[in-house]
Coordinates of C-alpha atoms and ligand atoms in Angstrom, one line a residue:
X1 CA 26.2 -33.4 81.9
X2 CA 24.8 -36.5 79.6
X3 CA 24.6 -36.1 76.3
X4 CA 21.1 -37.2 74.9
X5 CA 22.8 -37.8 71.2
X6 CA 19.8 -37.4 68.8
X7 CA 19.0 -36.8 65.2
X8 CA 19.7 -33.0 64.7
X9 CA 20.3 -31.9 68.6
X10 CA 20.8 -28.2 69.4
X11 CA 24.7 -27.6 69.4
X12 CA 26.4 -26.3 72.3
X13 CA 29.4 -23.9 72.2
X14 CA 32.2 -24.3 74.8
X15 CA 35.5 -21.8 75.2
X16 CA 38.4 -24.5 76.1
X17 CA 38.7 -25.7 79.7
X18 CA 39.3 -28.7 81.6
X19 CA 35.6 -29.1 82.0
X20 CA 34.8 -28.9 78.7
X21 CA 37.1 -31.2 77.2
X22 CA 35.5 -33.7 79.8
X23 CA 32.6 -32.9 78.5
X24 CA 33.7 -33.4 74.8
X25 CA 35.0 -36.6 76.3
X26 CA 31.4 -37.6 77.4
X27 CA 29.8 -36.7 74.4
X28 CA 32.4 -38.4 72.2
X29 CA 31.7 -41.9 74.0
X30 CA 28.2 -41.2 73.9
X31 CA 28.6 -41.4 69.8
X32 CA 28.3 -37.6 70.0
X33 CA 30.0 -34.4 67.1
X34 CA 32.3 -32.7 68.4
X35 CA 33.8 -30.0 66.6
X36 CA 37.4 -28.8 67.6
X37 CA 40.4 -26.7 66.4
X38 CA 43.2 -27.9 64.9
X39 CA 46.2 -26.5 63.8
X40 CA 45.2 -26.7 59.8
X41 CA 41.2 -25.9 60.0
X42 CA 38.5 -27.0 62.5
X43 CA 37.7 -30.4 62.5
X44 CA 34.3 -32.2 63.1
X45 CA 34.9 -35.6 65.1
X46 CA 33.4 -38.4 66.1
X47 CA 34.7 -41.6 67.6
X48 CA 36.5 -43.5 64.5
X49 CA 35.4 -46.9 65.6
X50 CA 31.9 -45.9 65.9
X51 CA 30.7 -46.7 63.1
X52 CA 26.5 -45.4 63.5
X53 CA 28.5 -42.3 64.8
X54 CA 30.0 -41.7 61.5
X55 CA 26.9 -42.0 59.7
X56 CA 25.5 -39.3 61.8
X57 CA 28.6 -37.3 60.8
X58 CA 27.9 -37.7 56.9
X59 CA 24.5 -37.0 57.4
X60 CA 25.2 -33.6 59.8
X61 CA 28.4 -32.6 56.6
X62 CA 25.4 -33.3 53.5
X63 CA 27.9 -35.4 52.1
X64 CA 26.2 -37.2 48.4
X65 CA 29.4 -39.3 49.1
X66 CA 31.0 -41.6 51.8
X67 CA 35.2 -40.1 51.1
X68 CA 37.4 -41.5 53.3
X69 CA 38.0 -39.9 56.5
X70 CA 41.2 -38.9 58.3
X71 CA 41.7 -40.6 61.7
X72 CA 43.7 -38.1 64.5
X73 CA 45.6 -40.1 66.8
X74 CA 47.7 -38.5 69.8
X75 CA 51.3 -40.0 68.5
X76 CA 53.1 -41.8 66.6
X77 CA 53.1 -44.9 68.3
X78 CA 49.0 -44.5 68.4
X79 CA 48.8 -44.0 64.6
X80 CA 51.2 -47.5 64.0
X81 CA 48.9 -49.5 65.8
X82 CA 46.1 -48.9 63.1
X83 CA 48.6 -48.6 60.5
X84 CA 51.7 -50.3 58.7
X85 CA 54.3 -47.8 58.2
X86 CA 57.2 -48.8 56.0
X87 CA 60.8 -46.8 56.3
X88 CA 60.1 -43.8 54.4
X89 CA 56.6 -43.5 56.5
X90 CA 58.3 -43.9 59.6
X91 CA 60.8 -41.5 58.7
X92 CA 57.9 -38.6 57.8
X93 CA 56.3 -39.1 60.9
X94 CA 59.4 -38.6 62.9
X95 CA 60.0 -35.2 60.9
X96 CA 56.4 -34.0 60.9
X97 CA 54.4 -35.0 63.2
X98 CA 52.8 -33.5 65.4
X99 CA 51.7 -31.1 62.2
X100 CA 50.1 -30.6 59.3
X101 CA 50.8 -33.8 57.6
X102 CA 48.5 -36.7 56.5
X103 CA 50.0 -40.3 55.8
X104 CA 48.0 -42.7 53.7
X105 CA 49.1 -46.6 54.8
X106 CA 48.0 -49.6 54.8
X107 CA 45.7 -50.9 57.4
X108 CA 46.7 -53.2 60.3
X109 CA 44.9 -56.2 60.5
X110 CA 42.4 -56.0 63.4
X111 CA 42.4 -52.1 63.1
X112 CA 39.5 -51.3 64.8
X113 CA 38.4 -48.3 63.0
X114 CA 34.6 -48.1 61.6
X115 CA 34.8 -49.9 57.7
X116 CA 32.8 -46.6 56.9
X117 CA 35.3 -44.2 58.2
X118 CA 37.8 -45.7 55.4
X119 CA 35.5 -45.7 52.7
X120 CA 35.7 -49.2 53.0
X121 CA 39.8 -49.2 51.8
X122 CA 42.7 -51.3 52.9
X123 CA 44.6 -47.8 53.6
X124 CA 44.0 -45.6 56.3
X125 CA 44.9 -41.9 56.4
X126 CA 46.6 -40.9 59.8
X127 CA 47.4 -37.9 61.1
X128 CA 49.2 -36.7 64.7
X129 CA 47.6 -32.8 64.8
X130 CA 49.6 -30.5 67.0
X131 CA 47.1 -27.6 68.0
X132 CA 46.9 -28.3 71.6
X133 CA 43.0 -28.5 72.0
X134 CA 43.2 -31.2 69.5
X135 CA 46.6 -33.1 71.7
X136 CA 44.1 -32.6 75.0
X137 CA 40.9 -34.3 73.5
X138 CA 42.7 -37.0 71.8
X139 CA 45.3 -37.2 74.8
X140 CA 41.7 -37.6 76.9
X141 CA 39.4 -39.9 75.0
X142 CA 42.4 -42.2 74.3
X143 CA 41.5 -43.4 70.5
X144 CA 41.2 -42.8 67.3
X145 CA 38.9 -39.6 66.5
X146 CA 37.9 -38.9 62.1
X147 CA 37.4 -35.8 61.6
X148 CA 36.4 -34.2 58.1
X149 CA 36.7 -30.3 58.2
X150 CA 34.1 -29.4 60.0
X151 CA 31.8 -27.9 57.3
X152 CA 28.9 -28.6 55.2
X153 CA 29.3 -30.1 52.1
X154 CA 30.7 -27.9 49.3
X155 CA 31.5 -25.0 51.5
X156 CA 35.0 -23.7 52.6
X157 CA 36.9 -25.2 55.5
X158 CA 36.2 -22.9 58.6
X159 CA 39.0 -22.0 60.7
X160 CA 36.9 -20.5 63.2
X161 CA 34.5 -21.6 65.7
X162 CA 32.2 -19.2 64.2
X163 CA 32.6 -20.6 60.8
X164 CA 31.7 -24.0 61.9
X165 CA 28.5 -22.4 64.1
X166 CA 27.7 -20.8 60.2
X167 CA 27.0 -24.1 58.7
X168 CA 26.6 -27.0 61.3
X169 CA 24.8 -25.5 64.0
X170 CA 21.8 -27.7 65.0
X171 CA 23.8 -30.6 63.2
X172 CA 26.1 -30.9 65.8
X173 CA 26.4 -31.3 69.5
X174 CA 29.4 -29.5 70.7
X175 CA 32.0 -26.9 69.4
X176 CA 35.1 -26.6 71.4
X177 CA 36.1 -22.6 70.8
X178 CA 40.1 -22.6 70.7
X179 CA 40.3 -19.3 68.8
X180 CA 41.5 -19.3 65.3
X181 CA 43.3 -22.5 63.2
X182 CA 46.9 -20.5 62.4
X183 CA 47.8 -22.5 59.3
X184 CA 44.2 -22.1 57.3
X185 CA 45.0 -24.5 54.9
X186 CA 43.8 -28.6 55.0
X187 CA 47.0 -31.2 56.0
X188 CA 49.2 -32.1 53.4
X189 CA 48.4 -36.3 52.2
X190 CA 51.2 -38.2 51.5
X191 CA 50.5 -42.2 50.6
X192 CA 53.3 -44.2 51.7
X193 CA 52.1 -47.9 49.8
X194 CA 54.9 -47.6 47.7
X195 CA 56.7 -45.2 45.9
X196 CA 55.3 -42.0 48.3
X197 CA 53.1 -40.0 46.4
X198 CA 51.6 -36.3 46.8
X199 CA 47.7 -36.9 46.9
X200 CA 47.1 -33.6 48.5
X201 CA 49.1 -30.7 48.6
X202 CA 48.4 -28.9 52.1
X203 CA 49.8 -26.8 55.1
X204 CA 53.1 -28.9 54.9
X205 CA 55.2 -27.5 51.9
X206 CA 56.0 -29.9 49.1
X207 CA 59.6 -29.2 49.8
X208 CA 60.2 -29.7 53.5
X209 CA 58.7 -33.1 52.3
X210 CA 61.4 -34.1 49.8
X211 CA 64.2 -32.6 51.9
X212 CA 63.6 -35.6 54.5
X213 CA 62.8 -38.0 51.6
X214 CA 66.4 -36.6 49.6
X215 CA 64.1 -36.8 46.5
X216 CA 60.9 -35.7 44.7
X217 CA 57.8 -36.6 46.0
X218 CA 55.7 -38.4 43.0
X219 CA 52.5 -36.9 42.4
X220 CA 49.1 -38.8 42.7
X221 CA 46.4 -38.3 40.8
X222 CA 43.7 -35.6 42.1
X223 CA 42.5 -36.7 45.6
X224 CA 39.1 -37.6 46.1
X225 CA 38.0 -34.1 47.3
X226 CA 40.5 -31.0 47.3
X227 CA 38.4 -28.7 48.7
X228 CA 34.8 -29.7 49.9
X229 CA 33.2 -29.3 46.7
X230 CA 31.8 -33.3 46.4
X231 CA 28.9 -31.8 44.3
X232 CA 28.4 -33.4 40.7
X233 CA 29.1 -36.8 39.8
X234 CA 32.1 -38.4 40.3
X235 CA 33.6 -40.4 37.8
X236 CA 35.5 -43.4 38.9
X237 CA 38.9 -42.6 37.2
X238 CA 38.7 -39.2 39.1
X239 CA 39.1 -41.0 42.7
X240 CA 42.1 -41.6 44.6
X241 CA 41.2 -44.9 45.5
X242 CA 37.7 -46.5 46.5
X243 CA 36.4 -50.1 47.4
X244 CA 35.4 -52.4 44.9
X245 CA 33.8 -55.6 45.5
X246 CA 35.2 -58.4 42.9
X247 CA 31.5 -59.8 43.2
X248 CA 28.9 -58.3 40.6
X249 CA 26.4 -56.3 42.0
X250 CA 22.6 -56.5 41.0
X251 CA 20.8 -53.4 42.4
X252 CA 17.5 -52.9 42.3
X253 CA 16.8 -56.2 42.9
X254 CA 13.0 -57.1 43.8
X255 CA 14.0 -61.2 43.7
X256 CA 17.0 -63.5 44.2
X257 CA 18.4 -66.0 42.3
X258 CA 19.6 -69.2 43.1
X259 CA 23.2 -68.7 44.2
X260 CA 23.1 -65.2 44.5
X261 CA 23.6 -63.1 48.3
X262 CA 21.8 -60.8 49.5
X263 CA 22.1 -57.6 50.9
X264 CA 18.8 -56.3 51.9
X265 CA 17.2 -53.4 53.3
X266 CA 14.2 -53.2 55.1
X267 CA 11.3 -55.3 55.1
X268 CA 10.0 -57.8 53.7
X269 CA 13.2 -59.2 51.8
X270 CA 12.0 -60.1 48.2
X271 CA 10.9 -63.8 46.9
X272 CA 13.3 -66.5 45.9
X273 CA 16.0 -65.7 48.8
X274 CA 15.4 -69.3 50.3
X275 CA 18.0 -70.0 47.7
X276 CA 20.1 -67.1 49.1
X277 CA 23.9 -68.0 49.6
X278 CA 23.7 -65.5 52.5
X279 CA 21.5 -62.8 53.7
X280 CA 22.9 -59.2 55.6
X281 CA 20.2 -56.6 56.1
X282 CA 21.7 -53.3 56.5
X283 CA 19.1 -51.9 58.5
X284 CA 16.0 -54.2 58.7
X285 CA 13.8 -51.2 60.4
X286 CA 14.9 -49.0 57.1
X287 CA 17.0 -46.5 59.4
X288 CA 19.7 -44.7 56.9
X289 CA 22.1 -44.2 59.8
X290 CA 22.4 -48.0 60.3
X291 CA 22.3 -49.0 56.9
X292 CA 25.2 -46.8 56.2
X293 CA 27.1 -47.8 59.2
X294 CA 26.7 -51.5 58.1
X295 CA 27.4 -51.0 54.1
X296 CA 31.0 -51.5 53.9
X297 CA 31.4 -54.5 56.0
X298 CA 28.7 -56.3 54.9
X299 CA 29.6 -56.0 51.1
X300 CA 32.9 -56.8 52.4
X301 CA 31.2 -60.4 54.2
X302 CA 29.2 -61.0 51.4
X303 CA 31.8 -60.8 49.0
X304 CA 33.8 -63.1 50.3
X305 CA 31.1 -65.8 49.7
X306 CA 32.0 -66.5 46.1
X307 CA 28.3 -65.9 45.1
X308 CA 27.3 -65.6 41.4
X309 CA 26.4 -62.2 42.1
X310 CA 25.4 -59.7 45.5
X311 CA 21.7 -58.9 44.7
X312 CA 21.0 -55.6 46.5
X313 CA 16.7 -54.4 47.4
X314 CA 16.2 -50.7 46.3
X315 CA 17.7 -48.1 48.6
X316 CA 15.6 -45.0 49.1
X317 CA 17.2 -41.8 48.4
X318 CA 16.7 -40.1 51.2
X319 CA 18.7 -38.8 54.1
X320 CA 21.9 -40.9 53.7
X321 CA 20.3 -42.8 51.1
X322 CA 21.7 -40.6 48.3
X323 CA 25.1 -41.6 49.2
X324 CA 24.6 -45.1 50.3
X325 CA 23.3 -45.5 46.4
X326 CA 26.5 -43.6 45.5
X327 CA 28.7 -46.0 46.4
X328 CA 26.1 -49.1 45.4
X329 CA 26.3 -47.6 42.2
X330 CA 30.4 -47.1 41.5
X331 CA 30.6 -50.8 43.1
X332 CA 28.2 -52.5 40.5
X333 CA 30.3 -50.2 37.2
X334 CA 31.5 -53.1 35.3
X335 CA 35.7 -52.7 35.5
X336 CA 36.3 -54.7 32.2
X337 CA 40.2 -54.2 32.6
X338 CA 40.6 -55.8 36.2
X339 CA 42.2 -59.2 36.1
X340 CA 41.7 -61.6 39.0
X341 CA 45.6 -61.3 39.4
X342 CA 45.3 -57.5 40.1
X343 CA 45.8 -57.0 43.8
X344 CA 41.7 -55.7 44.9
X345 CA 42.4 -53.1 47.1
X346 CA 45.0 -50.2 46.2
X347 CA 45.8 -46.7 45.4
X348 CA 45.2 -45.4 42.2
X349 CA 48.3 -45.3 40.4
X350 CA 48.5 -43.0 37.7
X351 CA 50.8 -44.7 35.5
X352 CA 48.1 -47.8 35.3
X353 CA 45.7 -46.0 33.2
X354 CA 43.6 -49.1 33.8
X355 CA 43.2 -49.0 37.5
X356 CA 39.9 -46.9 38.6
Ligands
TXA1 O1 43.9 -30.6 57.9 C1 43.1 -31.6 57.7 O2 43.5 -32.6 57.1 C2 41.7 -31.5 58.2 C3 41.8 -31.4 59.7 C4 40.4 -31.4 60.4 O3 42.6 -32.4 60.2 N1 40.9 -32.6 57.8 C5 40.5 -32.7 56.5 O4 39.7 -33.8 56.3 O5 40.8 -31.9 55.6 P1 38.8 -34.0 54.9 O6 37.8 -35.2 55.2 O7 38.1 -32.7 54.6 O8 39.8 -34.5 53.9 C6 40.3 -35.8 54.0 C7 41.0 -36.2 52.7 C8 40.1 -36.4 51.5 O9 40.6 -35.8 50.4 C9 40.2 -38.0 51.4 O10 39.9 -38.4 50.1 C10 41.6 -38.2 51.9 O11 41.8 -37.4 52.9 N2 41.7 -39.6 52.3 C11 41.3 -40.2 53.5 N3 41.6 -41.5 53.6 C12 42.3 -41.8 52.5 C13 43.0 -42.9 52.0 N4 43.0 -44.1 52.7 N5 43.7 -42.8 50.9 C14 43.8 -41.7 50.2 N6 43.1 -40.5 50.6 C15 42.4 -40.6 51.7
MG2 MG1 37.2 -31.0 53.8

């Protein structure tokens, strides 16, 4: 079968057998959502280095926000080649894993998932799942699959494929039917950058954790989403962790000033950007999907220009618009307490009542 993957195609249902996890396979490389049991909850995947793929999977969730997503790997030695574990990391993974346990790292350099699966961060979340449906289809596509549970926005995680056909049906191409998710409750997060830190209490007890670690876990501040409920605005202090350029941002803007970059949208790009430092259109034809999949990398580029400022053109709210302007927005809030000397990409630590 090909998989025509389009804007809102009609989603197929599949018990789990060899055929259909080639198909899964198929639809995954084709940039394709594929929905699948794991041990925890269902979750909805796409291929983590994809990064248009992702958009689509924001846009098929509702999400007003781009959170950080979870990237499933088949092992251990999968999840350390997009990640730098440090002892106590190693040590959790060789415990846990495969199960229901989520370790926040830092990046590897060259890591080749999608900036907008990671929220643009330095960290990545990894986790080994040990339902066996999940093992087989990342055992089969060979990389990296995010996968946010596979409902829409503000609703409960599903633990069955019915629950996932309740709210993403004709949002999503394929649901791989493994029968219930046994544990019910989301993975456990643990960031190891550092002192290792609760950010999400989960299917893992607390206390099998500190019984490897011979000590209490620290506890981070509330994660960016416990449950789905991303409704309502988000104040900055309330997020784990999220990308800020150290560039002011100018939104809105319908000119440029001399020294400024750009990062436009659409056509045609406003008066005065001869004198542009750089331009980066994140979608030239005004297609949300590639605008999103582009935000994160190019603030990244155009940040590292040393520009006065990163003047951005208005940004319709529409589609993934909403939460393209989202994250605009939280990057432009002025951080009076940040010093240059403050490292620009790390975990909110709750004792630094300065760091949002
Ligand atoms: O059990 C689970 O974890 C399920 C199944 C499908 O694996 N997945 C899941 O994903 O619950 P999601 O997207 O609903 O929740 C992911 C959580 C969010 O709270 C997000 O903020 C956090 O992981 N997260 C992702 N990357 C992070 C990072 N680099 N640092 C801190 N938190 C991160
Ligand atoms: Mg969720």
């Amino acid at each position: 079968m090909r998989w025509d993957v389009t804007a809102w195609p009609s989603t197929r249902v599949m018990t789990v057998t060899p055929e259909a996890l080639a198909n899964a396979v198929r639809c995954l490389r084709a940039g394709g959502l594929v929905a699948f049991p794991t041990e925890t909850v269902y979750g909805l995947g796409t291929d983590a280095t994809d990064g248009k793929a992702i958009a689509r999977l924001y846009d098929a969730k509702g999400r007003p926000t781009f959170n950080p997503l979870i990237a499933h790997v088949h092992d251990a030695a999968q999840a350390r080649s997009l990640g730098i574990f440090d002892g106590v990391a190693a040590r959790l993974a060789e415990a846990f894993w495969p199960g229901p346990l989520t370790l926040a790292v830092p990046r590897q350099p060259g890591c080749p998932v999608a900036d907008l699966a990671t929220a643009g961060l330095a960290t990545i979340a990894l986790r080994v799942p040990a339902h066996n449906v999940a093992r087989d289809l990342l055992a089969a596509f060979g990389g990296p699959i995010v996968a946010p549970s596979a409902n829409r926005s503000g609703h409960v995680s599903p633990t069955t494929a019915q629950h996932v056909l309740a709210d993403l049906r004709g949002r999503i191409d394929l649901v791989l039917d493994g029968g219930p998710s046994l544990v019910g409750l989301e993975s456990t997060i643990v960031a190891c950058i550092g002192e290792p830190t609760l950010l999400r209490p989960g299917g893992l007890p607390r206390a099998d954790i500190e019984r490897v670690l011979g000590h209490p876990l620290a506890d981070g501040p509330p994660p960016i989403e416990l449950t789905d409920s991303e409704e309502g605005p988000l104040a900055p202090g309330q997020l784990a962790s999220h990308y800020a350029p150290r560039t002011p941002l100018r939104l809105n803007a319908r000119t440029v000033d001399t020294d400024e970059a750009l990062l436009a949208f659409g056509e045609p790009i406003p008066p005065g950007n001869d004198h542009a430092v750089s331009i980066l259109n994140l979608s030239p034809g005004a297609d949300m999907l590639e605008a999103a999949a582009n935000l994160f990398s190019y603030l990244r580029a155009l940040d590292a220009l040393g520009a006065s400022a990163i003047a951005v053109m208005p940004i319709p709210q529409s589609g993934l618009g909403e939460a393209i302007n989202d994250r605009l927005q939280r990057a432009a809030a002025p951080r009076p307490d940040e010093t240059p000397q403050q490292p620009r990409y790390k975990l909110h630590d709750p004792k630094d009542e300065h760091d949002v």
